[in-house]
PDB file of C-alpha atoms in Angstrom:
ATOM      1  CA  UNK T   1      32.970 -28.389 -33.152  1.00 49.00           C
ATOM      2  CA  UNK T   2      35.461 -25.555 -33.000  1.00 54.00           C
ATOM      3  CA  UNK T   3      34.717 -22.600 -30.540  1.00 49.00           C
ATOM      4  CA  UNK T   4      33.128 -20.157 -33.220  1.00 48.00           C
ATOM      5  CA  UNK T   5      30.471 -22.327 -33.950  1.00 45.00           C
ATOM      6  CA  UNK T   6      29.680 -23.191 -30.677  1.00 50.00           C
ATOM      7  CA  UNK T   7      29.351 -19.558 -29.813  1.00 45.00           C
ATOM      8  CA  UNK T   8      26.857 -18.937 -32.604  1.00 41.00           C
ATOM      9  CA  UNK T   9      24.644 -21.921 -32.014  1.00 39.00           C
ATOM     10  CA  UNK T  10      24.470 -20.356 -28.252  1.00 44.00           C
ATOM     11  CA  UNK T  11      23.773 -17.202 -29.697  1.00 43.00           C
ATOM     12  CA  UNK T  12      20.705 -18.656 -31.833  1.00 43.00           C
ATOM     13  CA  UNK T  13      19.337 -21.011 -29.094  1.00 39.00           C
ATOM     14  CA  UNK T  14      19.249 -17.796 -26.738  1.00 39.00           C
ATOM     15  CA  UNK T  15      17.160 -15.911 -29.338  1.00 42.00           C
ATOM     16  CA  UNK T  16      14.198 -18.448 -29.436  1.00 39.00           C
ATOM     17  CA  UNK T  17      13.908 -18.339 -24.957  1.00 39.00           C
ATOM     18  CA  UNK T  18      10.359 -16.863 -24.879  1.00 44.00           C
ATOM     19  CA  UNK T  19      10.619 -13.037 -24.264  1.00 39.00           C
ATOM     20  CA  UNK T  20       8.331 -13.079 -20.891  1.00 41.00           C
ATOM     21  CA  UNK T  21      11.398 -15.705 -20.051  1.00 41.00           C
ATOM     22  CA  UNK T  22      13.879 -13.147 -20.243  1.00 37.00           C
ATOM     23  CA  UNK T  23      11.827 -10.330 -18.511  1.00 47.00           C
ATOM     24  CA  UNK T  24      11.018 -12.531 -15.616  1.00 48.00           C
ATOM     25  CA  UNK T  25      15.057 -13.077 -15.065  1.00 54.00           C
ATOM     26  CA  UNK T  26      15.588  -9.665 -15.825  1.00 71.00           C
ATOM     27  CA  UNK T  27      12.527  -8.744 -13.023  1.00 74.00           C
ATOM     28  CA  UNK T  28      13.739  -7.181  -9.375  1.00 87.00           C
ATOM     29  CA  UNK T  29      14.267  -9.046  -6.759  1.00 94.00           C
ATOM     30  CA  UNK T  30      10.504  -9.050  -4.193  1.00 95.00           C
ATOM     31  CA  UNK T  31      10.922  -6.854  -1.331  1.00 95.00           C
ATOM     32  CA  UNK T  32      10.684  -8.405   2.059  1.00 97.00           C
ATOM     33  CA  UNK T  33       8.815  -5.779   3.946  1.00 96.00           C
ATOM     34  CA  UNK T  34       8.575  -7.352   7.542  1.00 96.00           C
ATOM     35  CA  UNK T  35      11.924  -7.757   7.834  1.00 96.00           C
ATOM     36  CA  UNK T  36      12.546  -3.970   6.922  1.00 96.00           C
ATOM     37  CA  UNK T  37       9.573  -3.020   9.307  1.00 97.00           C
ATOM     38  CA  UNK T  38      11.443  -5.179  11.874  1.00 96.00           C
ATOM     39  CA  UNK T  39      14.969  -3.527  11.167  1.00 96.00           C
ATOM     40  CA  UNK T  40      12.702   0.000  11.808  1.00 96.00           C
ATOM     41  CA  UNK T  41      11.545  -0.913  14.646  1.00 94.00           C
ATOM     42  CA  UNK T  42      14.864  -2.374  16.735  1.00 95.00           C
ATOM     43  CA  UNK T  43      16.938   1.132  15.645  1.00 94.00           C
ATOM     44  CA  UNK T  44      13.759   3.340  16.947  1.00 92.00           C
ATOM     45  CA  UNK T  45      14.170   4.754  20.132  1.00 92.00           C
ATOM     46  CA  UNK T  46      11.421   3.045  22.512  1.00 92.00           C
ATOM     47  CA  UNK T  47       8.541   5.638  23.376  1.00 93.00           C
ATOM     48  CA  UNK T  48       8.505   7.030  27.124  1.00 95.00           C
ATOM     49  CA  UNK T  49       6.413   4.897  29.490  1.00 96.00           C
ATOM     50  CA  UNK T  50       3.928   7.862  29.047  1.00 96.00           C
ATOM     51  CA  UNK T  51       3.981   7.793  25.960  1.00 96.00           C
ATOM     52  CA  UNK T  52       3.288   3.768  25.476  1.00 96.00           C
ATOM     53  CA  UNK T  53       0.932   3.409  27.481  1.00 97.00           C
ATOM     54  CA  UNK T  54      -1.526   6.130  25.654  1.00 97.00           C
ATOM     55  CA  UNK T  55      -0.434   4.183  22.477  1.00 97.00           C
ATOM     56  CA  UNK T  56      -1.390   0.501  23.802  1.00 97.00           C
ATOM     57  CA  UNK T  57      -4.770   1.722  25.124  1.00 97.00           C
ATOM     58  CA  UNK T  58      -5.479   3.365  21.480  1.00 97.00           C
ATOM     59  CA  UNK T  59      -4.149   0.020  19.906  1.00 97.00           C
ATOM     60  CA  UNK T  60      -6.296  -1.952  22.494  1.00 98.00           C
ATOM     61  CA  UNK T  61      -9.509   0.066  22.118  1.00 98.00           C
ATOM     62  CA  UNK T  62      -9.008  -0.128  18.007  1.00 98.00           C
ATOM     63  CA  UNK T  63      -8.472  -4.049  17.963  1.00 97.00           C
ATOM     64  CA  UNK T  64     -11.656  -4.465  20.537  1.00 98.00           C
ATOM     65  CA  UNK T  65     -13.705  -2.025  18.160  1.00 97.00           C
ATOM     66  CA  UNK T  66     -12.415  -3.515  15.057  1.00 98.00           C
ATOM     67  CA  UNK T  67     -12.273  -7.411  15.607  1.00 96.00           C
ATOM     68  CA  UNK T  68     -12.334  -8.375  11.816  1.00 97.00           C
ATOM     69  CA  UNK T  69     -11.255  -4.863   9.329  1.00 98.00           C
ATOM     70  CA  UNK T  70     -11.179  -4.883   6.046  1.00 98.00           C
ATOM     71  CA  UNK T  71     -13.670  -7.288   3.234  1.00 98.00           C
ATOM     72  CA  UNK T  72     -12.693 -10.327   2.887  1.00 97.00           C
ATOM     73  CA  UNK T  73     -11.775 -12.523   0.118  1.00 97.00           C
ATOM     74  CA  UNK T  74     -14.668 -13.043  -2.062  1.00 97.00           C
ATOM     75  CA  UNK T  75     -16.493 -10.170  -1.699  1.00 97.00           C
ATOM     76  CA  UNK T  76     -17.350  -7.698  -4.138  1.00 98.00           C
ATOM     77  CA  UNK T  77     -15.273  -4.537  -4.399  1.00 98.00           C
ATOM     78  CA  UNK T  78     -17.239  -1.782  -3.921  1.00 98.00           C
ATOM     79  CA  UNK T  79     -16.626   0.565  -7.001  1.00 98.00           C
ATOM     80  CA  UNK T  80     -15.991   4.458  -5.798  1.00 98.00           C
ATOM     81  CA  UNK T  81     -14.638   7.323  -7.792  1.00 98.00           C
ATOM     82  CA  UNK T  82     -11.984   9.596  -5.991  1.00 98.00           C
ATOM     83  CA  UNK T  83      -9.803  12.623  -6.944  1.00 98.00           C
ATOM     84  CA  UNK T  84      -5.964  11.942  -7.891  1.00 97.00           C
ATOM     85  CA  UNK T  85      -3.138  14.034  -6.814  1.00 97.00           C
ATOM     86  CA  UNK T  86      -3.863  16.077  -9.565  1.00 95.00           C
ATOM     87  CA  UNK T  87      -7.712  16.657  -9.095  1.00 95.00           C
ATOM     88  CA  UNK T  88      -8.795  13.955 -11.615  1.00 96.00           C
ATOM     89  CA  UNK T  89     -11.393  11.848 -10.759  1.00 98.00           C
ATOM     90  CA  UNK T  90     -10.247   8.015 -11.101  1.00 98.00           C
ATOM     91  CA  UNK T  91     -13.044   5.493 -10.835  1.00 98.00           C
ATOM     92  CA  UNK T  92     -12.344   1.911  -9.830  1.00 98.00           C
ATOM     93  CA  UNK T  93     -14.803   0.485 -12.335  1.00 98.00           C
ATOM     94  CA  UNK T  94     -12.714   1.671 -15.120  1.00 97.00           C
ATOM     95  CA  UNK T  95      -9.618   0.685 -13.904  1.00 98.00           C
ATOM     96  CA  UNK T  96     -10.664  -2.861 -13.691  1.00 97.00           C
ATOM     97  CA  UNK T  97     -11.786  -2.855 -17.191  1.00 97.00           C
ATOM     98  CA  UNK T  98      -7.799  -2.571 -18.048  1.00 96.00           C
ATOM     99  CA  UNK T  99      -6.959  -5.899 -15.591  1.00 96.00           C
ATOM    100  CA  UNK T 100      -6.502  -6.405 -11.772  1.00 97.00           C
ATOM    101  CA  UNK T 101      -6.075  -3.789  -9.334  1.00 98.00           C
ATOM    102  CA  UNK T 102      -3.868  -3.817  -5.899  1.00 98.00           C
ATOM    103  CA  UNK T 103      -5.715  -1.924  -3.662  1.00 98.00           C
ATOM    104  CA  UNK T 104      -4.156  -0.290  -0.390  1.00 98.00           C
ATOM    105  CA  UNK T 105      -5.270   1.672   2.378  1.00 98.00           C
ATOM    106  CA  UNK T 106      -2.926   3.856   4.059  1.00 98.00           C
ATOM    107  CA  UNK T 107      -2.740   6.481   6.622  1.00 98.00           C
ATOM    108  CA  UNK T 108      -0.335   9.491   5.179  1.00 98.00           C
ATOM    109  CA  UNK T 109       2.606  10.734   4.194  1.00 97.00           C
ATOM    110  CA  UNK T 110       3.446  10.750   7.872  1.00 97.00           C
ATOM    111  CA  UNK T 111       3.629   7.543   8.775  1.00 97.00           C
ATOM    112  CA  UNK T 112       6.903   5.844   8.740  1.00 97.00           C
ATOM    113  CA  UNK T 113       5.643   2.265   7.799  1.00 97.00           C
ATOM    114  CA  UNK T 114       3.278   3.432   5.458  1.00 98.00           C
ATOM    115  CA  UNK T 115       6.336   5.043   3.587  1.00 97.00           C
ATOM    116  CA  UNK T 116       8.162   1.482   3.901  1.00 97.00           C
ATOM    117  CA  UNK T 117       5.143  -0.540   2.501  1.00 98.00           C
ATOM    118  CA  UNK T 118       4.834   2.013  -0.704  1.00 98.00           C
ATOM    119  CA  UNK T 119       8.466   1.800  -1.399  1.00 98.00           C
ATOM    120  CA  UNK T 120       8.587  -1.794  -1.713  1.00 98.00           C
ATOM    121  CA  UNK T 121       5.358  -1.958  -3.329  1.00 98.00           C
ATOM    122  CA  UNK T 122       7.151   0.773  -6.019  1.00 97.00           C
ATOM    123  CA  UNK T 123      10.110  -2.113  -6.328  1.00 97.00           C
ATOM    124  CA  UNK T 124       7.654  -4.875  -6.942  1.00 97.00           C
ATOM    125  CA  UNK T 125       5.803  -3.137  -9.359  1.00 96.00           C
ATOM    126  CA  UNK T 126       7.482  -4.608 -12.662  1.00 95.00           C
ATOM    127  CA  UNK T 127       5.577  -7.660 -10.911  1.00 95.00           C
ATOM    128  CA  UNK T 128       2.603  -6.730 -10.840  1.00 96.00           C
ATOM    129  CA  UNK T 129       2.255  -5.613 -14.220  1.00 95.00           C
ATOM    130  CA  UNK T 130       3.691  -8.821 -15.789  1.00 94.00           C
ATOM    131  CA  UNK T 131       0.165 -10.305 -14.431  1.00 95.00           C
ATOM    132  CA  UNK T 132      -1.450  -6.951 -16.221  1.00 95.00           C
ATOM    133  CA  UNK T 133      -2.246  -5.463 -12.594  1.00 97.00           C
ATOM    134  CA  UNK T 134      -2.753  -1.594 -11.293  1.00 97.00           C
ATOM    135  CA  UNK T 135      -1.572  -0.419  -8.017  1.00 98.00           C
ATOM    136  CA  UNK T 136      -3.519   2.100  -6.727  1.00 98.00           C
ATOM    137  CA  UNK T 137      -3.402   3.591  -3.090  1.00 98.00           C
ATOM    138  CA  UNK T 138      -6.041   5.642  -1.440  1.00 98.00           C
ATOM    139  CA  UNK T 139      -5.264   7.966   1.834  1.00 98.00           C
ATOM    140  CA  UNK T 140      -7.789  10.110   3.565  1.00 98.00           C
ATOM    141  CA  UNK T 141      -4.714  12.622   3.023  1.00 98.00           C
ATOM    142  CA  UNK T 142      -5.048  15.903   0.350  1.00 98.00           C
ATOM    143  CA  UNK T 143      -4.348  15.857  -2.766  1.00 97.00           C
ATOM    144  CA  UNK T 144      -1.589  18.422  -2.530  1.00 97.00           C
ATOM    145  CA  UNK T 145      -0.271  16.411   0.229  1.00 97.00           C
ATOM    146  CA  UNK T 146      -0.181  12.974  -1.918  1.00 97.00           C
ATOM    147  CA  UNK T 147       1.525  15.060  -5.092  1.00 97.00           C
ATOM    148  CA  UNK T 148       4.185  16.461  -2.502  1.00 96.00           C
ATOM    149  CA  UNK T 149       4.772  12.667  -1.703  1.00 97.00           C
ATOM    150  CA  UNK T 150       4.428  11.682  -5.751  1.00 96.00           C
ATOM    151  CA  UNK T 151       7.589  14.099  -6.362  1.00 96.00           C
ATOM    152  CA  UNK T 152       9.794  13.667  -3.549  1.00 96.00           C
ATOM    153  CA  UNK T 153       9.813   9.773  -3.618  1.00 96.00           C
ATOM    154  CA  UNK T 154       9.408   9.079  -7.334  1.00 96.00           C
ATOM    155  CA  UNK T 155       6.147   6.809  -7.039  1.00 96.00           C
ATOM    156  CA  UNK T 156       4.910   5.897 -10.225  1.00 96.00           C
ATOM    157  CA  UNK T 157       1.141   4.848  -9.278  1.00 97.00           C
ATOM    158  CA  UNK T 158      -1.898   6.668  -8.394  1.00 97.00           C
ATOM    159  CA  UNK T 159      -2.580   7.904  -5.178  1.00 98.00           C
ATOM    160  CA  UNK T 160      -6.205   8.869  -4.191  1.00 98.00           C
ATOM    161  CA  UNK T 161      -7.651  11.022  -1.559  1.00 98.00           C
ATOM    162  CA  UNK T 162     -11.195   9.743   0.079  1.00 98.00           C
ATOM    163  CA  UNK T 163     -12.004  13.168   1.680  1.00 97.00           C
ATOM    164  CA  UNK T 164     -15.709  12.339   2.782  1.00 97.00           C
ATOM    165  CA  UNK T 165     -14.102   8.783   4.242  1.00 98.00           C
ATOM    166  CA  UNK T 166     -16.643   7.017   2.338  1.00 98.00           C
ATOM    167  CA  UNK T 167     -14.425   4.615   0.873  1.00 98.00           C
ATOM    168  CA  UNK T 168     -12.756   3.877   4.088  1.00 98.00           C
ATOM    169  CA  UNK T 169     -15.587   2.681   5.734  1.00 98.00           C
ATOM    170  CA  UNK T 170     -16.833   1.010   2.813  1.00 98.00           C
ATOM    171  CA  UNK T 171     -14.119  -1.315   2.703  1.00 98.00           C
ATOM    172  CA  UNK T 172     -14.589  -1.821   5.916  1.00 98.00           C
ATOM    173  CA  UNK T 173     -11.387   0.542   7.383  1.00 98.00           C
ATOM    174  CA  UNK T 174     -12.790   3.963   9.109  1.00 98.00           C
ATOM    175  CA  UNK T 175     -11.654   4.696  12.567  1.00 98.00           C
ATOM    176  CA  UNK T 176     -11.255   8.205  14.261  1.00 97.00           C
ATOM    177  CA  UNK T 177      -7.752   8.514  15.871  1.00 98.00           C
ATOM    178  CA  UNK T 178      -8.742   9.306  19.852  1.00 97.00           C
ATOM    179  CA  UNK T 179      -8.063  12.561  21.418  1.00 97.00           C
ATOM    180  CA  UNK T 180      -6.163  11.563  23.883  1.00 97.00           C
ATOM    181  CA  UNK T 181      -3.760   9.955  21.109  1.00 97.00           C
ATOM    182  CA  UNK T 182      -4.146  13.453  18.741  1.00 97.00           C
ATOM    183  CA  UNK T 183      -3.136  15.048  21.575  1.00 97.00           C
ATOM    184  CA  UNK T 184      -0.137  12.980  22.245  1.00 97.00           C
ATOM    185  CA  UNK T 185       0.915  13.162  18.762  1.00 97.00           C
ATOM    186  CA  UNK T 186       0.708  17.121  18.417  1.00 97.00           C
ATOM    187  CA  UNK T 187       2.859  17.955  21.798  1.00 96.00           C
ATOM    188  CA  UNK T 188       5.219  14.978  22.093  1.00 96.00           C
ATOM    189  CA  UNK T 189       6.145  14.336  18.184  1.00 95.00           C
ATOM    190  CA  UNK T 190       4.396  17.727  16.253  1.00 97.00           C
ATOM    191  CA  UNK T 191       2.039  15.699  14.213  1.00 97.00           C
ATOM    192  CA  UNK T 192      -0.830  17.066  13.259  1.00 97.00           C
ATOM    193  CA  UNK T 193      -3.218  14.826  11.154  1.00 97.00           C
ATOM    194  CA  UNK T 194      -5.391  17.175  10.195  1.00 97.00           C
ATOM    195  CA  UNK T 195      -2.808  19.073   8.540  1.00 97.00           C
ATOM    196  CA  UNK T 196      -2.433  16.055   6.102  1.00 98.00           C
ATOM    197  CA  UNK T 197      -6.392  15.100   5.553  1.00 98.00           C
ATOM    198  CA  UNK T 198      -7.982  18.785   6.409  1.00 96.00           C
ATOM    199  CA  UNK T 199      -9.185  21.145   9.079  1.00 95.00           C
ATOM    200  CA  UNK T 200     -10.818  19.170  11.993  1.00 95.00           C
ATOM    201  CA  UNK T 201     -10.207  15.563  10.067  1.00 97.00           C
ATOM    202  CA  UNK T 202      -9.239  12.886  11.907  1.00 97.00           C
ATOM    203  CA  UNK T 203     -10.125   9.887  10.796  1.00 98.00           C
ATOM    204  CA  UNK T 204      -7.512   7.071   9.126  1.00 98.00           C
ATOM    205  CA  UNK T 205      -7.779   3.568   7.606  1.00 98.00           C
ATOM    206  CA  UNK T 206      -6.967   0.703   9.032  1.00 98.00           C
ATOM    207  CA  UNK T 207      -3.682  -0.545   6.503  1.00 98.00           C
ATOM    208  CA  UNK T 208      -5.522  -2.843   3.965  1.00 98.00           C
ATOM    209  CA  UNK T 209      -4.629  -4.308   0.637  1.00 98.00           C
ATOM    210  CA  UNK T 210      -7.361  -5.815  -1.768  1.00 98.00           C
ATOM    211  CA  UNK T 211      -5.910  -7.758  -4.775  1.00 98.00           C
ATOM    212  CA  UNK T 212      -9.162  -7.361  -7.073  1.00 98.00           C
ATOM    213  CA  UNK T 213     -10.005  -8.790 -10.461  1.00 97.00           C
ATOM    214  CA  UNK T 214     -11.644  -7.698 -13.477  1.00 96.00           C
ATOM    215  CA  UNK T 215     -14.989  -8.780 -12.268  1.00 97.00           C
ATOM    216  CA  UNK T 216     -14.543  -6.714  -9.421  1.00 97.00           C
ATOM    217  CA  UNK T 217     -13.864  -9.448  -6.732  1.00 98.00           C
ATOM    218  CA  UNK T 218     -11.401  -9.418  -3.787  1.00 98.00           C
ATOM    219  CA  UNK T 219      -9.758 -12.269  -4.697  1.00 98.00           C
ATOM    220  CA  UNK T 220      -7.043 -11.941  -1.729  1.00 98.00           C
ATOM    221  CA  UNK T 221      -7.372  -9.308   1.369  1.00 98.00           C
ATOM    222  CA  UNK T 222      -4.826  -8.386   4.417  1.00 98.00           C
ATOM    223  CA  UNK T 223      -5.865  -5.614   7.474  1.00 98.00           C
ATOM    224  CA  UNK T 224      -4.744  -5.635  10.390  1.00 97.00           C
ATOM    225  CA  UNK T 225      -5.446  -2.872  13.088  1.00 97.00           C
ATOM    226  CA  UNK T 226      -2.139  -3.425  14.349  1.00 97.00           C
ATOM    227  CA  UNK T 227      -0.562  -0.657  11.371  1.00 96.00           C
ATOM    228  CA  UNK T 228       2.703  -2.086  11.322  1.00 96.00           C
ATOM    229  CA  UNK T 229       1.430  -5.002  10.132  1.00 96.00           C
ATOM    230  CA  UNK T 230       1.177  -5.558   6.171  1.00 97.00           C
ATOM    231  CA  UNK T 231       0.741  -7.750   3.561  1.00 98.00           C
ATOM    232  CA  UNK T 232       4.234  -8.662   2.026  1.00 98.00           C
ATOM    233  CA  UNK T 233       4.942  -8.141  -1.766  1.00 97.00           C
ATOM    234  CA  UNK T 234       5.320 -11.925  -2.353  1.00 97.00           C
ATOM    235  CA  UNK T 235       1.930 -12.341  -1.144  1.00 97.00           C
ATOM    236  CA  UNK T 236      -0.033 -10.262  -3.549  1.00 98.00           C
ATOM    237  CA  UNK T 237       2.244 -11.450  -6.311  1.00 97.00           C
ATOM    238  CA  UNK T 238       1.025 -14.714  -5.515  1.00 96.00           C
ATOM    239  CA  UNK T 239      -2.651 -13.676  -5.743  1.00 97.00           C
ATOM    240  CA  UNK T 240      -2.115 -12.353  -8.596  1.00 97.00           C
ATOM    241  CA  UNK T 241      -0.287 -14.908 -10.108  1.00 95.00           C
ATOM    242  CA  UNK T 242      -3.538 -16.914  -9.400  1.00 94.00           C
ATOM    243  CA  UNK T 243      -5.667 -14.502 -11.064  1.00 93.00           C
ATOM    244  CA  UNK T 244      -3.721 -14.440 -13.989  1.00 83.00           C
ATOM    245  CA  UNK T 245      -2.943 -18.112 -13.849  1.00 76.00           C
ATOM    246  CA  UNK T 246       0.475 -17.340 -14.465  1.00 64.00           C
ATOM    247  CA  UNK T 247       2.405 -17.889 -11.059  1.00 56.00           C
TER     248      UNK T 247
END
C-alpha cells in the first residue's frame, strides 16, 4: 500500500471517531486547586502572632458552632430566586429544568481563595457542560460588586447576590464574621466587608459546593468551615459524570 493511500484511509477512519470523542481530547486539562491553594499559602507572609491568634479563635469558635455546614448529599435543594449581577432575578427551579447545576457558596471578591476556586472552576467549565451542567455561584456580596468581578476576570457564569442571607442559611452556611475579627480585618489589612455585601452586613457563607440534578437533589456536597478548604474540580466532574452517567 503506497503512502498516499495510507494517508487517505487515516484521513477517513479519523472522520467516523464519534465527535464527543474528539471534544473530550480537545477538553482542558482539570485544575488541581489544593495544590494552587497550597502554593498560596507557602509564598504568603505568615500573620503576626497578634494577628493569628484572633484568626484561630474565630476559626475555633466557627468549627465548634458549625460542626456539620452545608446539606448533605441527598437532600433536596432548596429552590430560591436571587438577583444577578445585572439585577435579574435567576431562580434555581428554572435552571434545573435546563440540566444539573454546580452550586457554590463563596465569601467575596475579597477573598484570595475564593478568587482561586472560581478561576479553576472557569477552566473546568468546558467539563461541566459536556455532562449538560450550570455553574452558578452565590455571594452575600452586591451586585455591582459581583459585575466589577464579572469584567475584570472574564467569568462566564452567573454570579448571585443573597442580600437578606436567606439562602445562606438555608443551605445550611450563615455565620456572622466576629467583631473582634471585623475589627482586625479593617485596621491591620483595610478590609471592610460591609463594603462588599452593604452597610452594617456582615455575615458570609461557609465555602460550599452542591452538585444538584434535575430533580432538584444534592447528589454530591463539600463545606468546610475551614475556607481554604474546597472541593477540587475533579470531584464535581465526577459527580457529575454520575449524574449524567457519562464519566
Amino acid at each position: 500500500m503506497n503512502r498516499a493511500l495510507r494517508k487517505i484511509i487515516c484521513t477517513c477512519l479519523l472522520s467516523l471517531l464519534p465527535v464527543a470523542a474528539l471534544q473530550a481530547d480537545q477538553a482542558p486539562p482539570v485544575p488541581n486547586l489544593g495544590d494552587r491553594i497550597s502554593d498560596f499559602k507557602a509564598q504568603r507572609p505568615a500573620p503576626a502572632a497578634s494577628q493569628r491568634a484572633v484568626m484561630d479563635r474565630a476559626a475555633k469558635d466557627l468549627a465548634a458552632a458549625m460542626p456539620a455546614p452545608g446539606l448533605e448529599a441527598g437532600t433536596t435543594a432548596p429552590d430560591f430566586t436571587l438577583p444577578d449581577s445585572t439585577g435579574n432575578a435567576v431562580q434555581l427551579a428554572e435552571l434545573l429544568k435546563q440540566g444539573p447545576v454546580v452550586l457554590i457558596f463563596y465569601r467575596g471578591a475579597w477573598c484570595p481563595y475564593c478568587n482561586m476556586q472560581l478561576q479553576a472552576l472557569k477552566e473546568s467549565m468546558p467539563h461541566f457542560e459536556r455532562h449538560g451542567a450550570q455553574l452558578v455561584a452565590v455571594t452575600p456580596q452586591t451586585p455591582d460588586r459581583s459585575q466589577q468581578q464579572i469584567e475584570k476576570d472574564a467569568y462566564p457564569f452567573t454570579i448571585l447576590s443573597d442580600l437578606d442571607d436567606q439562602v445562606m442559611k438555608a443551605y445550611n452556611l450563615y455565620f456572622e464574621v466576629p467583631e473582634e475579627l471585623r475589627h482586625l480585618y479593617l485596621q491591620d489589612f483595610d478590609l471592610d466587608i460591609a463594603a462588599y455585601n452593604g452597610k452594617d452586613r456582615y455575615g458570609l457563607p461557609v465555602p460550599g459546593t452542591f452538585i444538584i440534578d434535575r430533580q432538584g437533589v444534592i447528589r454530591a456536597a463539600h463545606a468546610d468551615t475551614d475556607y481554604t478548604t474546597r472541593m477540587e474540580p475533579a470531584a464535581i466532574i465526577e459527580a457529575l459524570g454520575r449524574i449524567s452517567g457519562n464519566r
